[in-house]
Amino acid sequence: MAQILTFLGKGGTGRTTVAIAAAKQLAASGSRTLLVSSDSSPAFGILLGLSPGAEPQEIAANLSAVQLQATVLLENSWEEVKKLEAKYLRSPTLKNVYGQELSVLPGMDGALALNAIREYNASGKYDAIVYDGTGDLQTLRVLGIPETASWYFRRFRQVFIESDLGKAIAPFIQPVSSAVLNVTWTADNFAPEPTNQATSMLEDGKAAIADPHRVLAYLVTTDDPSAIATAKYLWGSAQQINLSVGGVLLNQADTTAAITKEFAPLAVTSLPRKTADWQPLLDALPSFKPAAQIPKPVTIDLAARQVKIFLPGFDKKQVKLTQYGPEITVEAGNQRRNITLPPPLSGQPVKGAKFQDGYLIVSL
Amino acid sequence: MAQILTFLGKGGTGRTTVAIAAAKQLAASGSRTLLVSSDSSPAFGILLGLSPGAEPQEIAANLSAVQLQATVLLENSWEEVKKLEAKYLRSPTLKNVYGQELSVLPGMDGALALNAIREYNASGKYDAIVYDGTGDLQTLRVLGIPETASWYFRRFRQVFIESDLGKAIAPFIQPVSSAVLNVTWTADNFAPEPTNQATSMLEDGKAAIADPHRVLAYLVTTDDPSAIATAKYLWGSAQQINLSVGGVLLNQADTTAAITKEFAPLAVTSLPRKTADWQPLLDALPSFKPAAQIPKPVTIDLAARQVKIFLPGFDKKQVKLTQYGPEITVEAGNQRRNITLPPPLSGQPVKGAKFQDGYLIVSL
């Protein structure tokens, strides 16, 4: 399994340059590294010095690069969808639609990028994958897909099963499917256990994102106030998808006590401006190993019946806690997150909550 | 109906600053203006000098601002979905799912932003709406939703009707629906005419995007080579969704003959660096009226049986023409677009194609 690194920060702070430098540094240290760009514009090629294709290609010793093209990924995924349909349906309906005519809707770029990274990771060809995404909330939405999508599946399956509509339609499913499909639909399709392939893929994804040894983000900022504010906001937002932030890369500026304080307990590393020679920038980079002092996004204390949610970068009035559904919902940074609690706490009403030193502490 | 303006360009070129300046300038000239930011981070508030809320609020004479929050928009939209369901289903299933617990998946931000802009526009409260989106391909994906989504509906409805599965399921729809729904499903649900509300909403959206008097984009760039390359790429990419680009705003640099040539026939306007006083920047802005020399994204010559597709910023090998489905498909700039041709040309095989002076010319 590869270590996956990604960089978050305001546009124009040099995020892509830092991602390229990180990939070069990892490759130089002997890791088989893949640099993945989600930006299909020519800017990535200009910064890298060459334009990689839509499939990974080796550009230096230990270093491969790919510039993702949603159109190409969609074409490949469509073939997989058609194969699946052909496998389960006696009379496939999608065979007359071609991947080559499918256009790209919002959200597809992200989902296709995540799937591509999953496949690169599973290929066993790489020790490190550097993902240069959009670096903003959208990158967090993409990395949050496993968590969010599995919540949607879980929640709506339950609602559907319990509904009158679900009960009314249930008897029709068997006759229709046995007439048309060559598989037998069983209760397993509605089973709460993560039995099918899609669910286990989402569970794998959730486990990877939550493990700082597998997926780790770094904040990139300059000393510009709006860049610092954005980096802090993304730091907090990353916690909402269980993504650990390993440190801060302060680009083209010297570390000050004020900046160090803004991001404590994260280490702040000052980076020089990139010149024709990449080496000084590479030498300034940190090791990209998760440090022990990084707080966990969520800590559950069963004995104290307390849930501690780390939300740096937000103040009290930006954080909202609700309990409408079966889980507790935390809203912060334009994200909403449902936290599944272990059995003794799950389904319990919230007794109290306070926001203190960047932590939301919930008592159940 | 409001004029909708948006700005495209590489991150860090000052796109948001230019959008704010444009909104201030339009308000000063007497237009009731709404500034819409899709960036929920604090950077927008820092640049604007105050943090607007998730609902439009007046911040100066003639000027309102809103910072879109997908979580809030999703909550509101969910209430609409539940109302629709309650209207058509005797026994609604979704009433037990609360908007307050829904988390945001990739693509939702964009779709919700587009819907919000549609509603602001329909409210009649504004003469101008300045949409500060992500400014990259994602903004084009969002503005391309009406075109892309209507293609998907059209294409898959047809495939479904013609399929064995569609024919097999058809007899089941009536009994199920009359048992459960309080409406009668008619053939109209599958009718090719844009009869229902969703389809007409998409058609309205397509018409708006294609009309430079209703929706107009400007490119923002500095004189940095990667910013210029990105702006050119986005210029071409905008054509793929039928969006007209009105001109180039060259930020913090003087216009040169080389830059003017890169973007001909668009006018290039040089903008000064923003200082504490916004006025010099406001004074330097163009009028934001669509100029007559802007080429149309697509021109169809029925007599010559030719389709001319304007694709500036791409070279020949970046443009691909295919005809797998019922329409001709143009692939360029990580976008795929199906062009619907009028009756005498629709369904005809492509006889020839050439790429010349930024135009793809297709003979049928």
XYZ file of C-alpha atoms in Angstrom:
728
model
C 0.000 0.000 0.000
C 1.231 3.462 -0.874
C 1.406 6.485 1.374
C -0.928 9.109 -0.098
C -0.048 12.775 0.377
C -2.138 15.763 -0.542
C -1.789 19.516 -0.149
C -4.442 21.990 0.938
C -4.338 25.765 0.655
C -5.521 28.885 -1.086
C -5.012 29.172 -4.867
C -1.791 30.925 -5.800
C 0.169 29.875 -2.680
C 2.349 27.516 -4.726
C 0.515 24.329 -3.807
C 1.221 22.576 -7.110
C 4.917 23.545 -6.996
C 5.145 22.099 -3.471
C 3.367 18.902 -4.601
C 5.843 18.482 -7.474
C 8.756 19.102 -5.086
C 7.365 16.551 -2.614
C 7.076 13.942 -5.372
C 10.647 14.640 -6.552
C 11.930 14.409 -2.964
C 10.145 11.109 -2.269
C 11.445 9.653 -5.536
C 14.991 10.811 -4.718
C 14.755 9.085 -1.338
C 13.992 5.793 -3.086
C 10.181 5.631 -2.920
C 8.465 4.615 -6.135
C 6.351 7.749 -6.469
C 3.324 8.703 -8.560
C 2.396 12.359 -8.954
C -1.319 12.735 -9.743
C -2.696 16.071 -10.964
C -6.423 16.686 -11.068
C -5.847 19.909 -13.024
C -6.250 19.229 -16.718
C -5.101 22.741 -17.716
C -1.644 23.360 -19.203
C -0.467 25.065 -15.964
C 0.537 21.734 -14.429
C 2.757 20.841 -17.406
C 4.385 24.275 -17.350
C 5.254 23.948 -13.649
C 6.456 20.348 -14.039
C 8.472 21.116 -17.168
C 6.708 18.473 -19.262
C 3.093 17.471 -19.947
C 2.264 13.997 -18.682
C -0.560 12.037 -20.306
C -3.842 10.716 -18.972
C -2.121 7.444 -18.002
C 0.835 7.268 -15.566
C 4.200 7.508 -17.307
C 7.707 7.434 -15.893
C 9.298 10.894 -16.069
C 12.414 10.273 -13.940
C 13.964 7.521 -11.815
C 11.287 6.281 -9.352
C 8.959 9.060 -10.492
C 5.826 8.701 -12.597
C 3.226 11.356 -13.315
C -0.334 11.463 -14.602
C -2.644 14.356 -15.431
C -6.152 13.029 -14.859
C -8.701 13.556 -17.622
C -12.262 12.989 -16.481
C -13.324 12.260 -20.057
C -10.839 9.368 -20.333
C -11.601 8.012 -16.842
C -15.330 8.185 -17.547
C -14.871 6.186 -20.746
C -12.990 3.454 -18.848
C -15.480 3.392 -15.969
C -18.371 3.171 -18.393
C -16.892 0.003 -19.875
C -16.812 -1.463 -16.347
C -20.442 -0.460 -15.771
C -21.451 -2.096 -19.042
C -19.567 -5.294 -18.128
C -21.324 -5.415 -14.753
C -24.683 -4.892 -16.389
C -23.982 -7.583 -18.971
C -23.060 -9.936 -16.141
C -26.280 -9.424 -14.188
C -28.862 -8.599 -16.827
C -30.009 -11.056 -19.461
C -30.717 -8.225 -21.822
C -28.347 -5.325 -21.199
C -29.777 -1.863 -21.857
C -26.605 0.180 -21.725
C -24.726 -1.529 -24.527
C -25.985 1.085 -26.998
C -24.537 4.003 -25.055
C -20.862 4.626 -25.690
C -18.306 5.906 -23.188
C -17.044 8.145 -25.974
C -20.247 10.214 -25.958
C -20.633 10.698 -22.198
C -20.112 14.250 -21.007
C -18.919 15.165 -17.533
C -21.284 16.387 -14.803
C -20.116 18.189 -11.648
C -18.918 15.679 -9.067
C -17.779 13.149 -11.644
C -14.237 14.582 -11.756
C -13.853 14.012 -8.034
C -15.391 10.554 -7.911
C -13.368 9.418 -10.927
C -10.144 10.863 -9.440
C -10.716 9.028 -6.161
C -11.367 5.798 -8.016
C -8.198 6.285 -10.079
C -6.126 6.831 -6.920
C -7.682 3.719 -5.380
C -6.619 1.720 -8.439
C -3.082 3.196 -8.508
C -2.772 2.332 -4.819
C -4.067 -1.208 -5.335
C -1.705 -1.785 -8.278
C 1.232 -2.200 -5.861
C 3.444 -0.216 -8.238
C 3.924 2.781 -5.947
C 5.223 3.440 -2.438
C 3.976 7.026 -2.470
C 1.185 8.815 -4.302
C 1.196 12.613 -4.301
C -2.299 13.870 -5.160
C -2.337 17.463 -6.359
C -6.065 18.101 -6.201
C -7.873 21.415 -6.238
C -6.488 21.827 -2.702
C -9.667 23.423 -1.391
C -12.928 22.176 0.102
C -13.547 20.186 -3.104
C -10.527 17.972 -2.402
C -12.030 17.302 1.025
C -15.407 16.520 -0.549
C -13.630 13.992 -2.803
C -11.672 12.349 0.021
C -14.876 12.420 2.074
C -16.805 10.320 -0.475
C -16.304 6.991 1.356
C -17.656 8.442 4.617
C -20.476 10.467 3.052
C -21.621 7.915 0.485
C -21.727 5.106 3.036
C -23.850 7.316 5.286
C -26.297 7.957 2.426
C -26.532 4.242 1.608
C -27.059 3.297 5.244
C -29.602 6.020 5.978
C -31.741 5.694 2.866
C -31.732 1.912 2.808
C -33.205 1.937 6.301
C -35.797 4.580 5.398
C -36.762 2.665 2.273
C -37.146 -0.686 4.056
C -39.325 0.861 6.754
C -41.470 2.865 4.331
C -44.887 1.905 3.011
C -43.471 2.373 -0.478
C -40.677 -0.100 0.251
C -43.171 -2.606 1.625
C -45.512 -2.089 -1.337
C -42.770 -2.481 -3.928
C -41.020 -5.430 -2.235
C -43.357 -8.132 -3.672
C -42.822 -6.741 -7.162
C -39.044 -6.978 -7.036
C -38.850 -10.769 -7.085
C -41.204 -11.334 -10.072
C -39.617 -8.546 -12.115
C -36.084 -9.578 -11.351
C -36.589 -13.291 -11.918
C -38.238 -12.532 -15.234
C -35.576 -10.140 -16.435
C -32.436 -10.735 -14.422
C -30.487 -13.957 -14.303
C -29.716 -13.444 -10.611
C -32.065 -13.914 -7.692
C -32.579 -10.870 -5.528
C -32.420 -11.884 -1.919
C -32.910 -10.089 1.354
C -29.144 -9.680 1.245
C -29.580 -6.732 -1.087
C -31.105 -4.882 1.821
C -28.920 -6.414 4.526
C -27.315 -3.955 6.928
C -23.938 -5.735 6.806
C -21.401 -4.392 4.330
C -21.653 -7.485 2.180
C -21.427 -6.222 -1.329
C -18.413 -4.981 -3.200
C -19.409 -1.315 -3.244
C -19.897 -1.161 0.499
C -16.600 -2.860 1.288
C -14.841 -0.479 -1.111
C -16.297 2.447 0.838
C -15.269 0.871 4.154
C -11.710 0.400 2.848
C -11.677 4.032 1.740
C -12.871 5.245 5.144
C -10.169 3.230 6.904
C -7.465 4.608 4.603
C -8.503 8.266 5.014
C -8.617 7.883 8.801
C -5.095 6.421 8.975
C -2.371 9.116 8.890
C 0.144 6.477 7.800
C -1.933 5.908 4.655
C -3.360 9.345 3.828
C -1.873 12.591 5.098
C -2.531 16.217 4.156
C -0.257 19.234 4.502
C -1.325 22.857 4.547
C 0.387 25.229 2.122
C 0.268 28.950 2.784
C 2.179 32.160 2.250
C 2.289 34.843 4.955
C -0.681 36.614 3.314
C -3.532 36.934 5.865
C -6.199 35.510 3.531
C -3.941 32.537 2.681
C -3.343 31.869 6.391
C -7.067 32.136 7.152
C -7.862 29.727 4.308
C -5.233 27.232 5.501
C -6.658 27.304 9.035
C -10.171 26.828 7.670
C -9.029 23.827 5.623
C -7.239 22.398 8.660
C -10.512 22.333 10.564
C -12.432 21.160 7.506
C -10.059 18.210 7.043
C -11.027 16.919 10.517
C -14.635 16.773 9.356
C -13.689 13.957 6.963
C -11.310 12.269 9.448
C -8.261 13.369 7.438
C -5.114 14.063 9.439
C -3.081 17.172 8.683
C 0.620 16.536 9.159
C 2.042 20.036 9.139
C 2.194 23.476 7.591
C 4.412 24.478 4.671
C 5.002 28.215 4.772
C 5.940 29.149 1.247
C 8.312 32.015 0.431
C 8.281 33.448 3.940
C 10.064 32.983 7.256
C 8.295 31.393 10.188
C 7.197 33.852 12.864
C 6.006 33.221 16.404
C 2.531 34.430 15.396
C 2.250 31.938 12.535
C 3.575 29.087 14.689
C 0.926 29.912 17.304
C -1.880 29.961 14.678
C -1.148 26.367 13.725
C 0.009 24.811 17.026
C 0.545 21.890 17.595
C 1.451 21.436 13.902
C 5.052 21.952 12.826
C 5.508 24.917 10.472
C 8.230 24.481 7.839
C 9.481 27.506 5.933
C 10.104 26.913 2.217
C 12.259 29.001 -0.144
C 10.942 30.344 -3.457
C 11.408 27.793 -6.230
C 14.255 28.658 -8.601
C 15.503 26.972 -11.773
C 17.238 24.518 -9.444
C 14.668 22.504 -7.478
C 17.228 21.236 -4.943
C 17.004 24.020 -2.301
C 13.196 23.591 -2.188
C 13.505 19.790 -1.979
C 16.041 20.095 0.843
C 13.700 22.335 2.837
C 10.766 19.884 2.799
C 9.827 17.917 5.926
C 9.919 14.105 6.008
C 6.142 13.661 5.427
C 5.891 11.130 8.253
C 2.920 11.590 10.585
C 4.126 13.064 13.896
C 2.829 11.689 17.190
C 1.482 15.056 18.355
C -1.160 15.306 15.622
C -4.538 15.248 17.377
C -7.016 12.602 16.226
C -10.128 14.005 14.518
C -12.438 12.106 16.910
C -11.733 10.493 20.282
C -14.442 8.508 22.050
C -14.208 7.936 25.799
C -16.723 5.208 26.622
C -16.217 5.376 30.391
C -16.767 9.143 30.525
C -19.494 8.864 27.854
C -17.749 11.674 26.004
C -16.924 12.314 22.343
C -14.119 14.798 21.624
C -14.125 16.237 18.118
C -11.032 18.194 17.062
C -12.081 21.264 15.052
C -9.164 23.710 14.866
C -9.572 26.902 12.880
C -13.230 27.367 13.802
C -14.724 29.440 16.560
C -17.692 28.437 18.683
C -20.364 30.104 16.562
C -19.150 28.340 13.403
C -19.751 24.894 14.902
C -23.228 23.408 15.171
C -24.279 20.151 16.800
C -27.643 18.548 16.023
C -29.292 15.196 16.540
C -32.161 14.939 14.069
C -31.310 11.525 12.667
C -30.052 8.379 14.375
C -26.512 9.784 14.667
C -25.023 13.003 16.020
C -24.411 15.573 13.314
C -21.595 18.114 13.430
C -21.795 21.090 11.080
C -18.701 23.225 10.550
C -16.866 24.678 7.584
C -19.652 24.123 5.065
C -19.566 20.411 5.841
C -21.970 18.235 7.703
C -20.798 15.039 9.279
C -22.652 12.221 10.969
C -20.638 10.496 13.651
C -21.420 6.849 14.201
C -21.017 5.961 17.843
C -20.210 2.519 19.250
C -23.085 0.502 20.828
C -23.241 1.818 24.403
C -23.438 5.417 23.118
C -25.256 4.976 19.795
C -28.818 6.248 19.734
C -28.338 8.076 23.049
C -29.542 11.670 23.327
C -26.914 14.381 23.721
C -26.828 15.566 27.355
C -24.434 18.452 26.893
C -21.821 19.970 24.606
C -19.124 22.613 24.870
C -16.542 24.050 22.501
C -13.152 24.554 24.120
C -9.567 24.978 22.832
C -10.568 23.821 19.337
C -12.417 20.752 20.605
C -16.138 20.097 20.521
C -16.816 17.943 23.584
C -20.126 16.085 23.529
C -21.550 14.269 26.553
C -24.053 11.481 26.037
C -33.793 39.178 -15.756
C -30.350 39.926 -14.442
C -27.097 39.987 -16.367
C -24.895 37.256 -14.921
C -21.125 37.789 -14.952
C -18.462 35.288 -13.998
C -14.662 35.262 -13.995
C -12.376 32.472 -15.125
C -8.650 32.138 -14.484
C -5.870 30.452 -12.581
C -5.940 30.580 -8.764
C -3.975 33.487 -7.331
C -4.475 35.830 -10.306
C -6.818 38.057 -8.268
C -10.058 36.681 -9.667
C -12.069 37.255 -6.497
C -10.731 40.807 -6.131
C -11.769 41.515 -9.729
C -15.233 40.010 -9.095
C -15.703 42.231 -6.043
C -14.549 45.268 -8.034
C -16.954 44.417 -10.858
C -19.859 44.150 -8.398
C -18.931 47.494 -6.810
C -18.653 49.107 -10.233
C -22.035 47.778 -11.420
C -23.693 48.915 -8.173
C -22.103 52.361 -8.505
C -23.481 52.661 -12.036
C -27.007 52.089 -10.698
C -27.537 48.365 -11.278
C -29.044 46.462 -8.360
C -26.181 43.998 -7.980
C -25.747 40.701 -6.133
C -22.253 39.348 -5.503
C -22.323 35.567 -5.081
C -19.295 33.724 -3.707
C -19.059 29.965 -3.931
C -16.015 30.000 -1.641
C -17.110 29.325 1.915
C -13.630 29.985 3.351
C -12.838 33.219 5.221
C -10.686 34.488 2.316
C -13.747 35.989 0.594
C -14.706 38.005 3.685
C -11.136 39.247 4.123
C -10.993 40.479 0.514
C -14.484 42.025 0.690
C -13.836 43.651 4.064
C -16.844 41.982 5.731
C -18.274 38.472 5.926
C -21.663 38.131 4.256
C -24.036 35.398 5.382
C -25.538 32.415 3.604
C -28.516 34.561 2.529
C -28.137 37.739 0.407
C -27.745 40.873 2.514
C -27.320 44.485 1.455
C -23.761 45.650 2.132
C -23.842 48.997 0.288
C -26.188 51.037 -1.903
C -27.434 48.767 -4.725
C -25.033 46.050 -3.596
C -25.919 42.792 -1.882
C -23.619 39.862 -1.193
C -23.998 36.210 -0.302
C -21.446 33.525 0.556
C -23.049 30.260 -0.499
C -23.061 27.423 2.024
C -23.857 24.068 0.456
C -25.074 22.764 3.817
C -27.713 25.513 4.068
C -28.758 25.230 0.409
C -29.032 21.463 0.735
C -31.304 21.843 3.758
C -33.623 24.177 1.824
C -33.627 21.993 -1.300
C -34.392 18.923 0.774
C -37.539 20.596 2.105
C -38.596 21.166 -1.530
C -37.911 17.527 -2.366
C -39.983 16.396 0.603
C -42.856 18.691 -0.409
C -42.788 17.277 -3.948
C -42.764 13.749 -2.628
C -45.617 14.486 -0.233
C -47.587 15.928 -3.162
C -47.193 12.872 -5.386
C -46.906 9.977 -2.961
C -49.733 8.910 -0.680
C -47.233 7.639 1.835
C -44.064 9.717 1.718
C -40.843 7.869 2.557
C -38.501 10.804 2.941
C -40.299 12.603 5.743
C -38.116 10.820 8.307
C -34.870 12.119 6.797
C -33.965 15.637 7.874
C -32.172 18.257 5.804
C -30.118 19.000 8.890
C -28.395 15.620 8.738
C -27.551 15.515 5.029
C -23.864 15.765 4.232
C -22.473 17.150 0.995
C -21.216 14.935 -1.828
C -18.977 16.202 -4.666
C -21.085 17.881 -7.331
C -23.749 19.048 -4.897
C -21.988 22.387 -4.274
C -22.126 23.163 -7.970
C -25.692 22.038 -8.586
C -26.933 23.886 -5.496
C -25.020 27.053 -6.494
C -26.558 26.988 -9.965
C -30.016 26.522 -8.494
C -29.439 29.417 -6.072
C -28.360 31.705 -8.940
C -31.439 30.649 -10.912
C -33.628 31.643 -7.959
C -31.830 34.969 -7.370
C -32.267 35.710 -11.066
C -35.952 34.772 -11.032
C -36.591 36.888 -7.916
C -36.457 40.061 -10.038
C -34.528 41.816 -7.265
C -31.288 42.185 -9.208
C -30.135 43.742 -12.474
C -26.721 42.101 -12.253
C -25.403 38.983 -10.563
C -21.639 38.570 -10.220
C -20.825 34.915 -9.622
C -17.394 34.360 -8.109
C -17.132 30.609 -8.584
C -14.026 28.452 -8.436
C -13.102 30.114 -11.755
C -11.720 26.923 -13.232
C -13.121 23.975 -15.170
C -15.470 23.265 -12.239
C -17.291 26.562 -12.836
C -17.755 25.473 -16.440
C -19.031 22.068 -15.316
C -21.584 23.894 -13.138
C -22.728 26.282 -15.876
C -22.755 23.299 -18.246
C -25.280 21.375 -16.110
C -28.357 22.399 -18.175
C -26.710 21.218 -21.408
C -25.142 18.059 -19.976
C -28.037 16.962 -17.777
C -30.565 17.399 -20.570
C -28.357 15.278 -22.818
C -28.257 12.515 -20.194
C -32.050 12.601 -19.751
C -32.665 12.529 -23.488
C -30.141 9.804 -24.247
C -30.988 7.423 -21.403
C -34.753 7.833 -21.718
C -34.487 6.722 -25.323
C -32.235 3.772 -24.467
C -34.572 2.714 -21.674
C -37.729 2.880 -23.805
C -36.101 0.823 -26.569
C -34.616 -1.755 -24.200
C -36.069 -5.159 -23.346
C -35.853 -4.153 -19.700
C -37.929 -1.034 -20.340
C -40.515 -3.068 -22.241
C -40.588 -5.728 -19.522
C -40.966 -3.223 -16.701
C -43.533 -1.020 -18.465
C -46.596 -3.175 -17.544
C -45.542 -3.091 -13.897
C -45.374 0.682 -13.683
C -49.091 1.300 -13.962
C -50.213 -1.205 -11.270
C -47.470 -0.140 -8.865
C -48.045 3.519 -9.397
C -51.828 3.397 -9.195
C -51.569 1.371 -6.011
C -49.055 3.606 -4.333
C -49.089 6.963 -6.038
C -52.089 9.253 -6.238
C -51.169 10.284 -9.779
C -51.608 8.275 -12.930
C -48.443 7.648 -14.879
C -49.076 8.257 -18.527
C -47.044 7.898 -21.657
C -46.237 11.542 -21.120
C -43.590 10.563 -18.588
C -41.604 9.144 -21.455
C -42.589 11.733 -24.037
C -39.728 13.281 -25.965
C -41.149 16.818 -25.638
C -39.838 18.912 -22.798
C -43.138 18.824 -20.954
C -42.214 18.562 -17.336
C -40.893 21.220 -15.031
C -37.367 19.826 -14.721
C -36.881 19.682 -18.469
C -38.155 23.198 -19.052
C -35.871 24.439 -16.270
C -32.918 22.871 -18.082
C -34.020 24.376 -21.400
C -34.274 27.826 -19.780
C -30.797 27.352 -18.341
C -29.360 26.356 -21.728
C -30.900 29.417 -23.377
C -29.503 31.717 -20.673
C -25.943 30.335 -20.848
C -25.924 30.627 -24.646
C -27.020 34.281 -24.591
C -24.086 36.668 -23.959
C -26.567 39.340 -22.866
C -27.663 37.064 -20.028
C -24.483 35.197 -19.044
C -20.992 36.449 -19.848
C -17.573 35.297 -18.646
C -14.317 37.258 -18.461
C -10.832 35.796 -18.288
C -8.565 37.014 -15.490
C -4.820 36.558 -15.808
C -1.505 38.033 -14.774
C 1.438 38.113 -17.198
C 2.726 34.823 -15.725
C 3.028 32.204 -18.510
C 1.102 29.514 -16.622
C -1.699 31.982 -15.815
C -1.917 32.998 -19.488
C -1.945 29.351 -20.606
C -4.708 28.559 -18.096
C -6.786 31.544 -19.233
C -6.495 30.448 -22.878
C -7.457 26.906 -21.936
C -10.519 28.175 -20.066
C -11.448 30.400 -23.023
C -11.636 27.351 -25.261
C -13.293 25.279 -22.544
C -16.033 27.909 -22.106
C -17.048 27.422 -25.765
C -17.674 23.762 -25.008
C -20.620 24.778 -22.801
C -21.802 27.547 -25.162
C -20.612 30.256 -22.758
C -19.399 33.475 -24.346
C -16.205 35.078 -23.106
C -16.413 38.858 -23.247
C -12.811 39.889 -22.749
C -9.559 39.521 -20.870
C -8.650 41.328 -17.655
C -4.874 41.505 -17.345
C -4.214 41.992 -13.660
C -1.234 43.950 -12.337
C 0.546 44.098 -15.691
C 0.595 46.230 -18.824
C -0.869 44.935 -22.056
C 1.741 43.834 -24.588
C 1.378 43.059 -28.282
C 2.135 39.397 -27.543
C -0.660 39.108 -24.973
C -3.138 40.939 -27.234
C -2.300 38.474 -30.009
C -2.805 35.447 -27.724
C -6.390 36.476 -27.038
C -7.466 38.106 -30.325
C -10.260 39.013 -31.105
C -10.996 39.594 -27.397
C -10.242 43.011 -25.898
C -7.500 42.918 -23.245
C -7.939 45.404 -20.390
C -5.009 46.125 -18.090
C -5.921 46.452 -14.401
C -3.897 48.135 -11.634
C -3.040 46.370 -8.376
C -5.807 46.872 -5.827
C -4.906 49.349 -3.079
C -6.798 50.475 0.042
C -8.817 52.686 -2.337
C -10.853 50.523 -4.734
C -11.594 53.429 -7.100
C -8.578 53.157 -9.477
C -9.371 49.459 -10.021
C -13.086 50.197 -10.542
C -12.234 52.943 -13.051
C -10.047 50.570 -15.062
C -12.756 47.925 -15.549
C -14.465 47.511 -18.943
C -18.231 48.026 -19.357
C -19.095 44.280 -19.222
C -21.349 44.598 -22.283
C -20.931 41.817 -24.855
C -19.012 43.158 -27.854
C -20.165 42.345 -31.374
C -16.838 40.763 -32.353
C -17.151 37.849 -29.902
C -17.376 34.688 -32.025
C -20.359 32.413 -31.389
C -19.449 29.014 -29.885
C -21.322 27.175 -32.676
C -22.506 28.362 -36.097
C -24.562 26.081 -38.319
C -24.716 26.733 -42.049
C -27.593 24.619 -43.356
C -27.002 25.478 -47.027
C -23.311 24.525 -46.894
C -24.132 21.609 -44.548
C -21.374 22.853 -42.284
C -21.015 23.244 -38.523
C -18.349 25.674 -37.286
C -17.274 25.167 -33.681
C -15.139 27.915 -32.137
C -12.400 26.350 -29.972
C -9.707 28.948 -29.254
C -6.775 28.008 -27.043
C -6.601 24.426 -28.310
C -4.421 22.989 -31.001
C -5.491 20.371 -33.509
C -4.308 17.343 -31.544
C -6.274 18.418 -28.445
C -9.572 18.346 -30.328
C -11.363 15.083 -31.098
C -14.534 14.564 -33.106
C -16.538 11.337 -32.834
C -19.961 10.129 -33.819
C -20.759 7.070 -31.689
C -24.196 8.151 -30.531
C -27.010 9.916 -32.362
C -25.240 13.296 -32.153
C -21.767 14.543 -33.045
C -19.429 14.595 -30.071
C -16.623 17.118 -29.656
C -13.940 16.366 -27.087
C -11.562 19.138 -26.029
C -10.214 20.510 -22.774
C -11.312 17.581 -20.619
C -14.915 18.148 -21.719
C -17.136 16.199 -24.015
C -20.007 17.833 -25.735
C -22.810 16.482 -27.873
C -24.048 18.910 -30.461
C -27.696 18.586 -31.440
C -28.154 19.441 -35.085
C -31.348 20.754 -36.675
C -33.478 18.276 -38.737
C -31.825 18.342 -42.177
C -28.400 17.610 -40.610
C -29.349 15.542 -37.552
C -28.453 11.878 -37.754
C -26.254 12.463 -40.815
C -22.782 10.912 -40.902
C -19.813 13.268 -40.770
C -18.271 13.584 -44.250
C -15.232 15.568 -43.254
C -13.692 17.779 -40.588
C -10.798 20.190 -40.310
C -9.338 22.340 -37.559
C -8.351 25.788 -38.760
C -7.686 29.157 -37.068
C -9.285 27.980 -33.824
C -12.388 26.605 -35.559
C -13.417 22.992 -35.933
C -15.306 22.841 -39.220
C -17.485 19.775 -39.701
C -19.121 18.848 -43.009
C -22.198 16.630 -43.002
